């Protein structure tokens, strides 16, 4: 019980919030770097050619041996790409791959920025505020968007890319849907709890 009280004190909470704010900023920078790598052609996929199939291939390579792959990114989706009639990778397919990656990562960048604002406020001693409630709600909504709607957007990008390119690709997505849905709902509930607490505190202040 004493250990739990030590973890629950204000000094520990502010220190933890400071660390988590740094972690959120690191995640944002990491995701931004990953988007750049994706548009540079360093996103992995299954490549199907006339000579065979290559796992974890990338657009920015000619040699598909594993030793040539470093600093690569992946959304965790099952991506398959087929070369065109000349055995080449169409740049429009690569653009579609990068757009699918961006539509997955950009909402997460904004989500972690909102979460970093919550930790910043906690670090400053501002806990039960409408601002924190709104930031947690935005974080939960963005996570819900990535889990429930982004897979459909990826499928649409895939179909459009196939229509305008000489190559072809397919995507199997949504594997992490349930893993993100439940935490997103939890954050939205937490936002409501803080909002309700702020409302009750306002009522008490006005009563006094």
Short mmCIF file of C-alpha atoms in Angstrom, two decimals, residues 21-112:
data_model
loop_
_atom_site.label_atom_id
_atom_site.label_comp_id
_atom_site.label_asym_id
_atom_site.label_seq_id
_atom_site.Cartn_x
_atom_site.Cartn_y
_atom_site.Cartn_z
CA UNK A 21 6.27 14.10 -22.84
CA UNK A 22 9.79 13.41 -24.12
CA UNK A 23 8.69 9.95 -25.29
CA UNK A 24 5.76 11.45 -27.22
CA UNK A 25 8.07 13.97 -28.91
CA UNK A 26 10.47 11.16 -29.81
CA UNK A 27 7.63 9.11 -31.31
CA UNK A 28 6.48 12.12 -33.37
CA UNK A 29 9.99 12.67 -34.77
CA UNK A 30 10.35 8.94 -35.45
CA UNK A 31 7.05 8.82 -37.37
CA UNK A 32 8.06 11.91 -39.37
CA UNK A 33 11.34 10.22 -40.33
CA UNK A 34 9.44 7.07 -41.31
CA UNK A 35 7.22 9.07 -43.69
CA UNK A 36 10.32 10.49 -45.36
CA UNK A 37 11.79 7.00 -45.70
CA UNK A 38 8.54 5.72 -47.20
CA UNK A 39 8.52 8.42 -49.90
CA UNK A 40 12.20 7.66 -50.54
CA UNK A 41 11.12 4.15 -51.50
CA UNK A 42 12.21 2.34 -48.35
CA UNK A 43 8.84 0.80 -47.48
CA UNK A 44 8.88 -3.01 -47.50
CA UNK A 45 6.51 -5.28 -49.40
CA UNK A 46 6.32 -8.67 -51.10
CA UNK A 47 7.60 -8.26 -54.66
CA UNK A 48 6.42 -10.64 -57.39
CA UNK A 49 8.50 -10.72 -60.58
CA UNK A 50 8.95 -13.09 -63.52
CA UNK A 51 12.04 -14.51 -61.85
CA UNK A 52 10.54 -15.09 -58.41
CA UNK A 53 9.10 -13.60 -55.24
CA UNK A 54 11.09 -11.48 -52.81
CA UNK A 55 10.12 -10.80 -49.20
CA UNK A 56 10.67 -7.35 -47.70
CA UNK A 57 11.63 -5.83 -51.02
CA UNK A 58 11.74 -2.05 -51.39
CA UNK A 59 11.34 0.31 -54.33
CA UNK A 60 14.73 1.99 -53.81
CA UNK A 61 16.85 -1.00 -54.74
CA UNK A 62 17.93 -3.05 -57.72
CA UNK A 63 19.35 -5.95 -55.75
CA UNK A 64 16.60 -7.68 -53.79
CA UNK A 65 18.93 -9.68 -51.54
CA UNK A 66 18.27 -9.10 -47.81
CA UNK A 67 21.71 -7.56 -47.18
CA UNK A 68 20.73 -4.46 -49.18
CA UNK A 69 17.83 -3.59 -46.87
CA UNK A 70 18.40 -1.18 -44.01
CA UNK A 71 16.45 1.81 -42.65
CA UNK A 72 13.16 0.43 -43.91
CA UNK A 73 9.59 1.03 -42.72
CA UNK A 74 6.38 -0.97 -42.68
CA UNK A 75 2.79 -0.45 -41.50
CA UNK A 76 2.40 -4.11 -40.60
CA UNK A 77 0.02 -4.68 -43.51
CA UNK A 78 0.37 -7.58 -45.94
CA UNK A 79 1.47 -5.76 -49.10
CA UNK A 80 2.06 -7.54 -52.42
CA UNK A 81 3.37 -5.78 -55.54
CA UNK A 82 3.66 -7.14 -59.08
CA UNK A 83 5.98 -5.67 -61.70
CA UNK A 84 4.69 -4.43 -65.05
CA UNK A 85 5.16 -6.14 -68.43
CA UNK A 86 8.76 -4.93 -68.62
CA UNK A 87 9.63 -6.33 -65.20
CA UNK A 88 9.79 -2.89 -63.61
CA UNK A 89 8.14 -1.34 -60.59
CA UNK A 90 5.78 1.45 -61.61
CA UNK A 91 6.42 4.71 -59.73
CA UNK A 92 2.65 5.14 -59.39
CA UNK A 93 2.54 1.94 -57.34
CA UNK A 94 5.32 3.34 -55.14
CA UNK A 95 3.34 6.56 -54.73
CA UNK A 96 0.31 4.54 -53.68
CA UNK A 97 2.40 2.65 -51.12
CA UNK A 98 3.72 5.91 -49.66
CA UNK A 99 0.24 7.42 -49.50
CA UNK A 100 -1.03 4.35 -47.65
CA UNK A 101 1.83 4.73 -45.19
CA UNK A 102 1.20 8.45 -44.75
CA UNK A 103 -2.53 8.04 -44.15
CA UNK A 104 -1.66 5.54 -41.42
CA UNK A 105 1.07 7.58 -39.70
CA UNK A 106 -0.01 11.24 -40.01
CA UNK A 107 -3.07 10.83 -37.70
CA UNK A 108 -0.79 9.12 -35.17
CA UNK A 109 1.59 12.10 -35.26
CA UNK A 110 -1.27 14.44 -34.35
CA UNK A 111 -2.54 11.98 -31.74
CA UNK A 112 0.80 11.84 -29.92
#
